[in-house]
Coordinates of C-alpha atoms in Angstrom, one line a residue:
M232 CA -22.5 18.3 -29.4
S233 CA -22.1 20.4 -26.3
S234 CA -23.0 24.0 -27.2
M235 CA -19.9 25.3 -25.3
Q236 CA -17.6 22.9 -27.2
G237 CA -19.2 23.9 -30.5
K238 CA -18.0 27.5 -30.0
S239 CA -14.3 26.6 -30.4
N240 CA -12.0 24.0 -31.9
Q241 CA -9.8 24.4 -28.9
P242 CA -9.5 21.4 -26.4
P243 CA -12.2 21.6 -23.7
R244 CA -11.2 23.3 -20.5
I245 CA -12.4 21.6 -17.4
L246 CA -12.7 22.9 -13.8
V247 CA -12.0 20.5 -11.0
L248 CA -12.1 21.3 -7.3
G249 CA -9.6 19.5 -5.1
A250 CA -6.0 18.6 -5.7
N251 CA -4.7 16.0 -3.2
K252 CA -2.5 13.0 -3.8
E253 CA -5.5 10.6 -3.8
S254 CA -7.0 12.5 -6.7
T255 CA -4.0 11.9 -8.9
Q256 CA -5.6 8.8 -10.4
Y257 CA -8.7 10.8 -11.4
Y258 CA -6.6 13.5 -13.0
E259 CA -4.5 11.0 -14.9
L260 CA -7.6 9.5 -16.5
L261 CA -9.0 12.9 -17.3
L262 CA -5.9 14.5 -18.8
A263 CA -5.5 11.5 -21.0
Q264 CA -8.7 12.6 -22.8
N265 CA -6.8 15.5 -24.5
V266 CA -8.5 18.2 -22.3
H267 CA -7.0 21.1 -20.4
V268 CA -7.8 21.2 -16.6
L269 CA -7.9 24.0 -14.1
A270 CA -7.5 22.5 -10.6
L271 CA -8.2 24.6 -7.5
D272 CA -7.4 23.7 -3.9
C273 CA -6.5 25.7 -0.8
D274 CA -3.6 23.4 -0.2
P275 CA -2.8 21.6 -3.5
V276 CA -0.5 18.6 -3.0
L277 CA -0.4 16.9 -6.3
P278 CA 3.1 15.3 -6.8
Q279 CA 5.5 17.7 -8.4
D280 CA 6.6 15.1 -11.0
F281 CA 3.0 14.6 -11.9
L282 CA 2.5 18.4 -12.4
D283 CA 5.7 18.5 -14.5
R284 CA 4.5 15.7 -16.7
W285 CA 1.2 17.4 -17.4
K286 CA 2.4 21.0 -17.3
D287 CA 1.0 21.7 -20.8
R288 CA -2.5 20.6 -19.9
L289 CA -2.9 21.0 -16.1
T290 CA -3.0 24.4 -14.3
C291 CA -3.1 23.9 -10.5
I292 CA -3.8 27.1 -8.5
K293 CA -3.8 27.5 -4.8
H294 CA -7.2 28.9 -4.0
D295 CA -9.8 28.2 -1.3
F296 CA -12.8 27.2 -3.5
S297 CA -15.2 28.0 -0.6
D298 CA -14.7 31.4 -2.0
H299 CA -16.8 30.5 -5.0
V300 CA -16.9 34.0 -6.4
G301 CA -13.1 34.1 -6.7
A302 CA -13.1 30.5 -8.0
A303 CA -15.7 31.5 -10.7
K304 CA -13.5 34.4 -11.7
L305 CA -10.5 32.2 -12.1
A306 CA -12.6 29.7 -14.1
R307 CA -13.8 32.5 -16.4
E308 CA -10.3 33.8 -17.0
Y309 CA -9.1 30.3 -17.8
G310 CA -12.0 29.9 -20.3
V311 CA -13.5 26.9 -18.5
T312 CA -16.2 25.1 -20.6
H313 CA -17.1 22.2 -18.3
S314 CA -16.7 21.0 -14.7
I315 CA -16.2 17.5 -13.2
A316 CA -16.9 16.7 -9.6
F317 CA -14.3 14.7 -7.7
P318 CA -14.9 13.4 -4.2
V319 CA -14.6 16.5 -1.9
G320 CA -17.6 16.0 0.4
R321 CA -19.9 18.8 1.3
A322 CA -17.5 21.3 -0.2
L323 CA -18.9 20.2 -3.6
T324 CA -21.6 22.8 -3.1
A325 CA -19.1 25.4 -4.3
L326 CA -19.0 23.7 -7.7
G327 CA -22.7 23.9 -8.0
K328 CA -22.6 27.7 -7.4
I329 CA -19.9 28.0 -10.0
N330 CA -21.8 25.9 -12.5
D331 CA -24.9 28.2 -12.0
E332 CA -22.9 31.4 -12.3
L333 CA -21.0 30.4 -15.4
G334 CA -23.7 28.3 -17.0
L335 CA -21.5 25.2 -17.1
P336 CA -22.9 21.7 -17.8
G337 CA -23.3 19.8 -14.6
A338 CA -25.2 19.7 -11.4
S339 CA -26.7 22.9 -9.9
F340 CA -26.1 24.2 -6.5
T341 CA -29.6 23.2 -5.5
A342 CA -29.1 19.6 -6.6
I343 CA -25.7 19.3 -4.9
D344 CA -26.9 21.0 -1.7
T345 CA -29.9 18.6 -1.5
L346 CA -27.7 15.5 -2.0
T347 CA -24.9 16.4 0.4
H348 CA -27.2 17.5 3.2
K349 CA -28.7 14.2 4.5
L350 CA -31.7 15.9 6.2
K351 CA -32.6 17.7 3.0
L352 CA -32.1 14.4 1.1
H353 CA -34.5 12.6 3.3
N354 CA -37.1 15.3 2.9
F355 CA -36.6 15.4 -0.9
L356 CA -37.0 11.7 -1.2
E357 CA -40.3 11.8 0.7
S358 CA -41.5 14.8 -1.4
C359 CA -40.8 12.8 -4.6
G360 CA -42.6 9.7 -3.4
I361 CA -39.4 7.7 -3.3
D362 CA -39.3 4.9 -0.8
N363 CA -37.7 6.3 2.4
Y364 CA -37.0 4.8 5.8
Q365 CA -37.5 6.0 9.4
W366 CA -35.3 8.6 10.8
I367 CA -35.0 11.2 13.6
Y368 CA -33.3 14.6 13.3
V369 CA -31.2 15.8 16.2
P370 CA -30.6 19.6 16.0
V371 CA -27.2 20.9 17.0
E372 CA -28.4 22.2 20.4
K373 CA -29.5 18.7 21.4
I374 CA -26.2 16.9 20.4
H375 CA -25.0 16.9 24.0
S376 CA -28.3 15.4 25.3
L377 CA -28.7 12.4 23.0
S378 CA -30.0 10.3 25.9
S379 CA -33.3 12.2 25.7
Y380 CA -33.9 10.5 22.4
A381 CA -33.6 6.9 23.8
D382 CA -37.3 6.4 24.4
E383 CA -38.3 7.8 21.0
I384 CA -35.8 5.5 19.3
Q385 CA -37.1 2.5 21.1
S386 CA -40.7 3.2 20.2
S387 CA -40.3 4.4 16.6
I388 CA -37.0 3.1 15.0
G389 CA -35.8 0.5 17.4
Y390 CA -32.4 -0.8 18.3
P391 CA -29.9 -1.3 16.7
C392 CA -30.0 1.9 14.6
I393 CA -27.5 4.2 12.8
I394 CA -26.3 7.6 13.9
K395 CA -24.5 10.0 11.6
P396 CA -23.7 13.7 11.0
V397 CA -26.1 15.5 8.7
T398 CA -23.3 16.9 6.5
G399 CA -20.6 14.3 7.2
S400 CA -18.5 12.4 4.7
G401 CA -16.1 9.5 4.6
S402 CA -18.0 7.5 7.3
V403 CA -16.7 10.0 9.9
G404 CA -19.0 9.8 13.0
V405 CA -21.2 7.0 11.6
R406 CA -21.9 4.4 14.2
M407 CA -24.3 1.6 14.9
I408 CA -26.2 2.2 18.2
R409 CA -27.3 -1.0 19.9
S410 CA -28.7 0.4 23.1
A411 CA -29.5 3.5 25.1
Q412 CA -26.0 3.2 26.7
D413 CA -24.4 3.3 23.2
L414 CA -26.4 6.4 22.5
K415 CA -25.2 8.0 25.7
S416 CA -21.5 7.3 25.0
Y417 CA -21.6 8.4 21.3
K418 CA -19.3 11.4 20.6
A419 CA -20.2 13.5 17.5
P420 CA -17.2 14.8 15.5
E421 CA -16.9 18.5 16.2
R422 CA -16.2 19.3 12.6
F423 CA -19.7 18.3 11.7
Y424 CA -21.5 19.9 14.7
D425 CA -23.1 22.8 12.8
D426 CA -26.0 20.9 11.1
G427 CA -26.9 18.3 13.7
L428 CA -27.2 14.5 13.6
L429 CA -29.5 11.9 12.0
I430 CA -30.6 8.7 13.8
E431 CA -31.7 6.3 11.1
Q432 CA -33.4 2.9 10.9
L433 CA -30.9 0.0 10.4
L434 CA -31.9 -1.5 7.1
K435 CA -31.6 -5.2 6.5
G436 CA -30.4 -6.1 3.0
D437 CA -27.5 -6.0 0.6
E438 CA -25.5 -2.8 0.3
F439 CA -24.3 -1.6 -3.1
S440 CA -22.2 1.2 -4.5
C441 CA -24.0 2.6 -7.5
S442 CA -22.1 4.8 -10.0
L443 CA -23.8 6.6 -12.9
L444 CA -23.1 9.0 -15.6
V445 CA -26.1 11.2 -16.3
D446 CA -25.9 12.2 -20.0
N447 CA -26.8 15.5 -21.7
D448 CA -30.4 14.3 -22.0
G449 CA -30.8 13.3 -18.3
K450 CA -30.6 9.6 -18.9
C451 CA -28.6 7.5 -16.3
H452 CA -25.9 5.2 -17.6
L453 CA -24.6 2.6 -15.1
L454 CA -20.8 2.7 -14.7
G455 CA -21.0 0.0 -12.1
L456 CA -23.0 -1.6 -9.3
Y457 CA -20.8 -3.2 -6.7
F458 CA -21.7 -5.2 -3.7
K459 CA -20.0 -3.9 -0.5
D460 CA -18.5 -5.5 2.6
I461 CA -18.8 -3.4 5.7
S462 CA -16.5 -3.1 8.7
T463 CA -17.3 -4.8 12.0
A464 CA -19.9 -2.9 14.1
P465 CA -20.2 -0.3 15.5
Y466 CA -18.4 1.2 12.4
R467 CA -19.9 1.6 8.9
Q468 CA -16.9 1.8 6.6
E469 CA -16.6 -0.1 3.3
T470 CA -13.9 -2.7 3.5
A471 CA -14.4 -4.4 0.1
Y472 CA -16.1 -4.0 -3.2
F473 CA -17.2 -6.9 -5.5
S474 CA -17.9 -6.7 -9.2
E475 CA -19.7 -9.4 -11.1
N476 CA -22.7 -10.0 -13.4
S477 CA -24.5 -12.6 -11.4
T478 CA -28.3 -13.2 -11.2
A479 CA -28.4 -11.6 -7.8
V480 CA -26.7 -8.4 -9.1
S481 CA -28.9 -8.4 -12.1
L482 CA -32.0 -8.4 -9.9
A483 CA -30.5 -5.6 -7.8
R484 CA -29.8 -3.6 -10.9
E485 CA -33.4 -4.0 -12.1
A486 CA -34.6 -2.6 -8.8
I487 CA -32.0 0.1 -8.3
M488 CA -31.8 1.7 -11.8
P489 CA -35.4 3.0 -11.9
L490 CA -34.9 4.5 -8.4
M491 CA -31.8 6.3 -9.4
Q492 CA -33.4 7.6 -12.7
K493 CA -36.4 8.9 -10.7
L494 CA -34.1 10.7 -8.3
S495 CA -31.9 12.1 -11.1
S496 CA -34.9 13.4 -13.0
A497 CA -36.5 15.0 -10.0
L498 CA -33.2 16.9 -9.4
E499 CA -33.1 17.8 -13.1
L500 CA -29.6 16.4 -13.4
R501 CA -27.7 16.6 -16.7
S502 CA -24.1 16.1 -17.8
T503 CA -22.8 14.9 -14.4
F504 CA -21.7 11.9 -12.5
L505 CA -23.9 10.5 -9.8
T506 CA -22.9 8.1 -7.0
A507 CA -25.0 6.5 -4.3
D508 CA -24.9 3.9 -1.5
V509 CA -28.0 1.8 -1.8
I510 CA -29.4 -1.0 0.3
N511 CA -31.5 -3.4 -1.6
S512 CA -33.7 -4.7 1.3
W513 CA -34.4 -8.4 1.6
S514 CA -38.0 -7.6 0.6
G515 CA -36.7 -6.3 -2.7
T516 CA -37.2 -2.6 -2.0
P517 CA -34.1 -0.4 -2.6
Y518 CA -33.3 2.5 -0.3
I519 CA -30.8 5.3 -1.0
I520 CA -28.7 5.9 2.2
D521 CA -26.2 8.3 0.7
C522 CA -25.9 10.1 -2.6
S523 CA -23.8 12.8 -4.4
A524 CA -23.4 14.3 -7.8
R525 CA -19.8 13.3 -8.3
L526 CA -17.4 10.5 -9.2
S527 CA -17.1 7.6 -6.7
G528 CA -14.2 7.4 -4.4
N529 CA -12.4 4.6 -2.6
Q530 CA -10.8 3.0 -5.7
V531 CA -14.3 2.3 -7.3
I532 CA -13.0 4.0 -10.4
S533 CA -10.5 1.1 -10.8
L534 CA -13.4 -1.3 -11.1
H535 CA -15.1 0.9 -13.7
C536 CA -11.9 0.8 -15.8
F537 CA -11.5 -2.9 -15.2
N538 CA -15.0 -3.4 -16.7
G539 CA -14.3 -1.2 -19.7
N540 CA -16.1 1.8 -18.4
N541 CA -13.5 4.6 -18.2
P542 CA -15.7 7.4 -16.8
M543 CA -13.5 10.2 -18.2
Q544 CA -13.7 8.7 -21.7
L545 CA -17.5 8.3 -21.5
Y546 CA -17.8 11.9 -20.2
R547 CA -15.8 13.2 -23.1
E548 CA -17.8 11.2 -25.7
N549 CA -21.2 12.2 -24.4
V550 CA -21.0 15.4 -22.4
I551 CA -18.4 17.2 -24.5
E552 CA -18.8 15.6 -28.0
G553 CA -22.5 14.8 -27.8
K554 CA -22.1 11.2 -28.8
S555 CA -24.4 8.3 -27.7
I556 CA -22.8 6.0 -25.2
S557 CA -23.4 2.6 -23.7
C558 CA -21.7 1.1 -20.6
K559 CA -20.5 -2.5 -20.4
L560 CA -21.5 -5.1 -17.8
P561 CA -18.8 -7.0 -15.9
S562 CA -17.4 -9.8 -18.0
R563 CA -15.2 -11.2 -15.2
A564 CA -15.5 -11.2 -11.4
C565 CA -13.3 -8.9 -9.4
A566 CA -12.8 -8.0 -5.8
I567 CA -11.1 -5.1 -4.1
R568 CA -10.2 -5.4 -0.4
F569 CA -8.6 -2.7 1.7
F570 CA -6.0 -3.4 4.4
D571 CA -8.2 -4.2 7.4
F572 CA -6.6 -5.3 10.7
T573 CA -8.5 -7.4 13.2
E574 CA -7.0 -5.4 16.1
C575 CA -4.8 -2.4 16.8
A576 CA -1.3 -3.4 15.7
V577 CA 2.0 -2.0 14.6
W578 CA 3.7 -2.8 11.3
P579 CA 7.0 -4.2 12.5
E580 CA 10.3 -2.3 12.1
N581 CA 11.9 -5.3 10.4
A582 CA 9.1 -5.7 7.8
P583 CA 9.9 -4.9 4.2
E584 CA 8.6 -1.4 3.4
S585 CA 7.0 -0.7 0.0
P586 CA 8.5 2.0 -2.2
M587 CA 5.0 3.3 -2.5
A588 CA 5.0 4.0 1.3
K589 CA 8.3 5.7 1.0
A590 CA 7.0 7.8 -1.9
R591 CA 4.4 9.3 0.5
T592 CA 7.1 10.6 2.9
S593 CA 10.1 11.5 0.7
D594 CA 10.7 13.4 -2.4
T595 CA 14.4 12.5 -2.7
A596 CA 16.1 9.7 -4.6
V597 CA 18.0 8.9 -1.4
A598 CA 15.1 6.9 0.0
F599 CA 14.9 4.5 -2.9
N600 CA 17.2 1.8 -4.4
A601 CA 17.8 1.7 -8.1
S602 CA 15.0 -0.8 -8.8
E603 CA 12.5 1.2 -6.9
L604 CA 13.5 4.4 -8.6
A605 CA 13.1 2.8 -12.0
C606 CA 9.6 1.8 -11.0
I607 CA 8.7 5.2 -9.8
R608 CA 10.0 6.9 -12.9
A609 CA 8.0 4.4 -14.9
L610 CA 4.9 5.2 -12.9
N611 CA 5.3 8.9 -13.7
S612 CA 5.8 8.2 -17.4
G613 CA 2.7 6.0 -17.8
M614 CA 4.3 2.5 -17.7
H615 CA 3.1 -0.7 -16.2
Y616 CA 4.9 -3.1 -14.0
T617 CA 5.6 -6.8 -14.3
I618 CA 7.5 -9.3 -12.2
N619 CA 10.0 -11.3 -14.1
S620 CA 8.7 -14.9 -14.0
D621 CA 11.7 -16.3 -15.8
K622 CA 14.3 -15.8 -13.1
S623 CA 17.8 -17.3 -13.5
V624 CA 18.9 -19.0 -10.3
S625 CA 22.6 -18.9 -9.4
N626 CA 24.3 -22.1 -8.4
S627 CA 26.2 -20.2 -5.7
S628 CA 25.1 -21.1 -2.3
D629 CA 25.5 -17.6 -1.0
S630 CA 23.6 -16.0 -3.8
T631 CA 19.9 -15.4 -4.1
P632 CA 17.9 -14.7 -7.3
E633 CA 17.0 -11.0 -7.7
T634 CA 13.5 -10.1 -8.7
E635 CA 13.6 -8.0 -11.9
L636 CA 10.9 -5.4 -12.5
S637 CA 10.0 -4.5 -16.1
C638 CA 7.8 -1.8 -17.5
V639 CA 5.4 -1.8 -20.4
K640 CA 4.2 1.3 -22.1
T641 CA 0.5 1.7 -22.6
S642 CA 0.0 0.9 -26.3
D643 CA -3.6 1.7 -26.8
G644 CA -3.7 5.1 -25.1
V645 CA -7.1 6.5 -24.6
A646 CA -8.8 4.0 -26.9
D647 CA -9.1 1.3 -24.3
N648 CA -8.3 1.7 -20.7
R649 CA -9.4 -1.7 -19.4
Y650 CA -7.4 -3.9 -17.2
S651 CA -6.2 -7.3 -18.3
A652 CA -4.9 -9.4 -15.4
G653 CA -2.3 -12.0 -15.9
K654 CA -1.5 -11.1 -19.5
A655 CA 1.8 -12.2 -20.8
V656 CA 3.9 -9.5 -22.4
G657 CA 6.9 -9.5 -24.8
K658 CA 10.0 -7.5 -24.5
A659 CA 9.1 -4.1 -22.9
T660 CA 9.8 -0.9 -24.7
G661 CA 11.8 1.3 -22.4
C662 CA 12.1 -1.5 -19.9
A663 CA 14.2 -0.6 -16.9
S664 CA 15.6 -4.1 -16.4
G665 CA 15.6 -5.4 -20.0
C666 CA 13.8 -8.6 -19.2
E667 CA 11.8 -10.2 -22.0
H668 CA 9.0 -12.0 -20.3
G669 CA 6.8 -11.4 -17.3
T670 CA 3.7 -12.1 -15.4
V671 CA 1.7 -8.9 -15.3
L672 CA 0.6 -7.8 -11.8
S673 CA -1.0 -4.6 -12.9
T674 CA -2.0 -4.0 -16.5
S675 CA -4.3 -1.1 -15.7
H676 CA -4.2 2.3 -17.3
S677 CA -1.2 4.3 -16.2
S678 CA -3.1 6.2 -13.6
C679 CA -3.8 3.0 -11.8
C680 CA -0.2 1.5 -12.0
D681 CA 1.4 0.1 -8.9
I682 CA 4.9 -0.2 -7.6
Q683 CA 5.5 -3.7 -6.3
S684 CA 7.8 -3.8 -3.3
D685 CA 10.5 -6.3 -2.5
C686 CA 8.0 -7.6 0.1
C687 CA 5.4 -8.1 -2.7
D688 CA 7.9 -9.6 -5.1
D689 CA 9.6 -12.2 -3.0
V690 CA 7.5 -12.9 0.1
I691 CA 4.1 -12.8 -1.5
A692 CA 5.1 -14.7 -4.6
A693 CA 7.0 -17.3 -2.7
S694 CA 5.0 -17.6 0.5
I695 CA 1.4 -16.6 -0.3
F696 CA 0.5 -17.2 -3.9
N697 CA 1.6 -19.8 -6.5
A698 CA 2.3 -18.7 -10.1
Q699 CA -1.2 -19.3 -11.3
E700 CA -2.8 -17.4 -8.4
L701 CA -0.3 -14.6 -8.9
S702 CA -1.7 -14.1 -12.4
H703 CA -5.1 -13.2 -10.9
I704 CA -3.8 -10.2 -9.0
V705 CA -4.7 -7.0 -10.9
T706 CA -3.4 -4.4 -8.5
L707 CA -1.6 -4.4 -5.2
E708 CA -0.8 -1.1 -3.5
N709 CA 0.9 -1.3 -0.2
Y710 CA 1.5 1.9 1.8
L711 CA 2.3 0.3 5.2
H712 CA 5.0 2.1 7.1
R713 CA 7.4 0.4 9.5
G714 CA 6.5 1.4 13.1
A715 CA 3.1 2.8 12.2
E716 CA 0.0 1.7 14.0
Y717 CA -3.0 0.3 12.1
G718 CA -6.3 -1.3 13.1
P719 CA -9.8 -2.1 12.0
L720 CA -11.2 0.2 9.3
K721 CA -13.4 2.9 10.8
T722 CA -13.4 5.8 8.3
G723 CA -12.6 6.5 4.7
S724 CA -9.2 8.0 5.6
D725 CA -8.2 4.5 6.9
L726 CA -8.3 3.1 3.4
S727 CA -5.0 4.9 2.5
S728 CA -2.8 2.1 3.9
G729 CA -3.4 0.0 0.8
F730 CA -5.6 -2.5 -1.1
I731 CA -5.5 -5.6 -3.3
M732 CA -7.5 -6.1 -6.4
V733 CA -8.1 -9.6 -7.7
A734 CA -9.9 -10.9 -10.8
H735 CA -11.1 -14.5 -11.1
D736 CA -13.9 -16.6 -12.5
T737 CA -16.1 -15.9 -9.5
V738 CA -16.2 -13.3 -6.8
T739 CA -15.7 -16.0 -4.2
Q740 CA -12.5 -17.2 -5.8
A741 CA -11.2 -13.6 -6.2
D742 CA -12.0 -12.7 -2.6
M743 CA -10.4 -15.9 -1.2
L744 CA -7.1 -14.7 -2.7
A745 CA -7.6 -11.2 -1.4
L746 CA -8.4 -12.5 2.1
R747 CA -5.3 -14.7 2.0
Y748 CA -3.2 -11.6 1.6
L749 CA -5.0 -9.8 4.4
K750 CA -4.4 -12.8 6.6
W751 CA -0.7 -12.6 5.8
L752 CA -0.7 -8.9 6.8
N753 CA -2.5 -9.5 10.0
S754 CA -0.1 -12.4 10.9
H755 CA 3.0 -10.1 10.4
A756 CA 1.6 -7.1 12.3
V757 CA 2.6 -6.9 16.0
S758 CA -0.3 -6.6 18.4
R759 CA -0.2 -3.4 20.4
I760 CA -1.5 -5.3 23.4
A761 CA 1.3 -7.8 23.1

């Protein structure tokens, strides 16, 4: 049992830095563990209805946590016993300072600083005897004269290579450099100027997202190891994640886990999450290309839950309660694809707009019809959504069948937060429409619920997927706005337009359905050139 938890019978009080809309999913899973949470952010934008729903367990304070002294004071006053790191980039170093000052379980400032500063990480890997790869450091005063490194790159690293900011995040400023001309034309993002750039060897192999929970004894537990698809060069942004328990993934797991345990032990990590991007080279040697002591971003947490590894539940069981834990391997293949457009295009004005997209731009009921409002209220109360598959068709020639949306309360609460795609459900308790049967599009935990738009209900069901294929869709979140411009995925912020998550017998089958939906999106977008 955690020593801090043993001092009191009160629910644990957990400090989290960052409170944007994208973190709502993380907070939902965390608050469901019967904990109290103190959230700090210089500009908190958690939805008001979400704050109202969790007002007894969630305290959200406007505070710039770069002022770690003030943040530590607030945490002390709140009686914080633990901290959990959400994806907040380099700003995570503030949490390390607070952990050190208050003696909280979790990663230290030294560990977080080492991991989030890519030059320090390279040097640390080499000092630990962990396989590293070739790189060149460009100090800030040389950023405007990158061409001077052309010959050194040619002789030591070779083209193509990768250039990135030392303290960047979200793939901002990460580019593939194919030639000296590409190097000359590269523009570094000004927000990451202060610490210089890295030019790195382009590794050949399979890239994985590796997510771990480091327990109270320093042992790494694998939440998930997911193969990644990457955007078209010169960009280096994830466009898809694939979860399976194939022979290839098993071999990668055998190579990567000892590497991650060695790194974790060298940093003396305990009671923390750890996420890394790892390339398992074609020679079988794994290389860490990015790493941080935090939860994974980009909807990876949805894959964890799908596989039965709710990270918040595991954290509570081990870090807070001191119980032994074990993580599950994937029992079914699953693919997540983000909305990637082949060229710059505009989502047409006459296209159906998802109520989820409306929810990002409006806080009033005026923007939604009755069906959409019912779904949004259900989302806020922890319900799931289904499409009524037992539609009654009118004989009237001027009448069209309406898609009914039903809601299903989570029956198992915290005990089991796994997904179950395509599960048939009976009459829904608290159902908005009163329908009795449905095909579940999203049976995730309430934090991962989705609102299906009229576009998804009618066009997708009728024009893209048949009934059997529809049963494989776990989650579909569409935030596309009419008249907005979209294009190829370049950075992490581009992922906010939406994604589709599909489960099937094999990853290939799952990805084929996901790609079919993306093909439909691309076919309906209007080319900016045209």
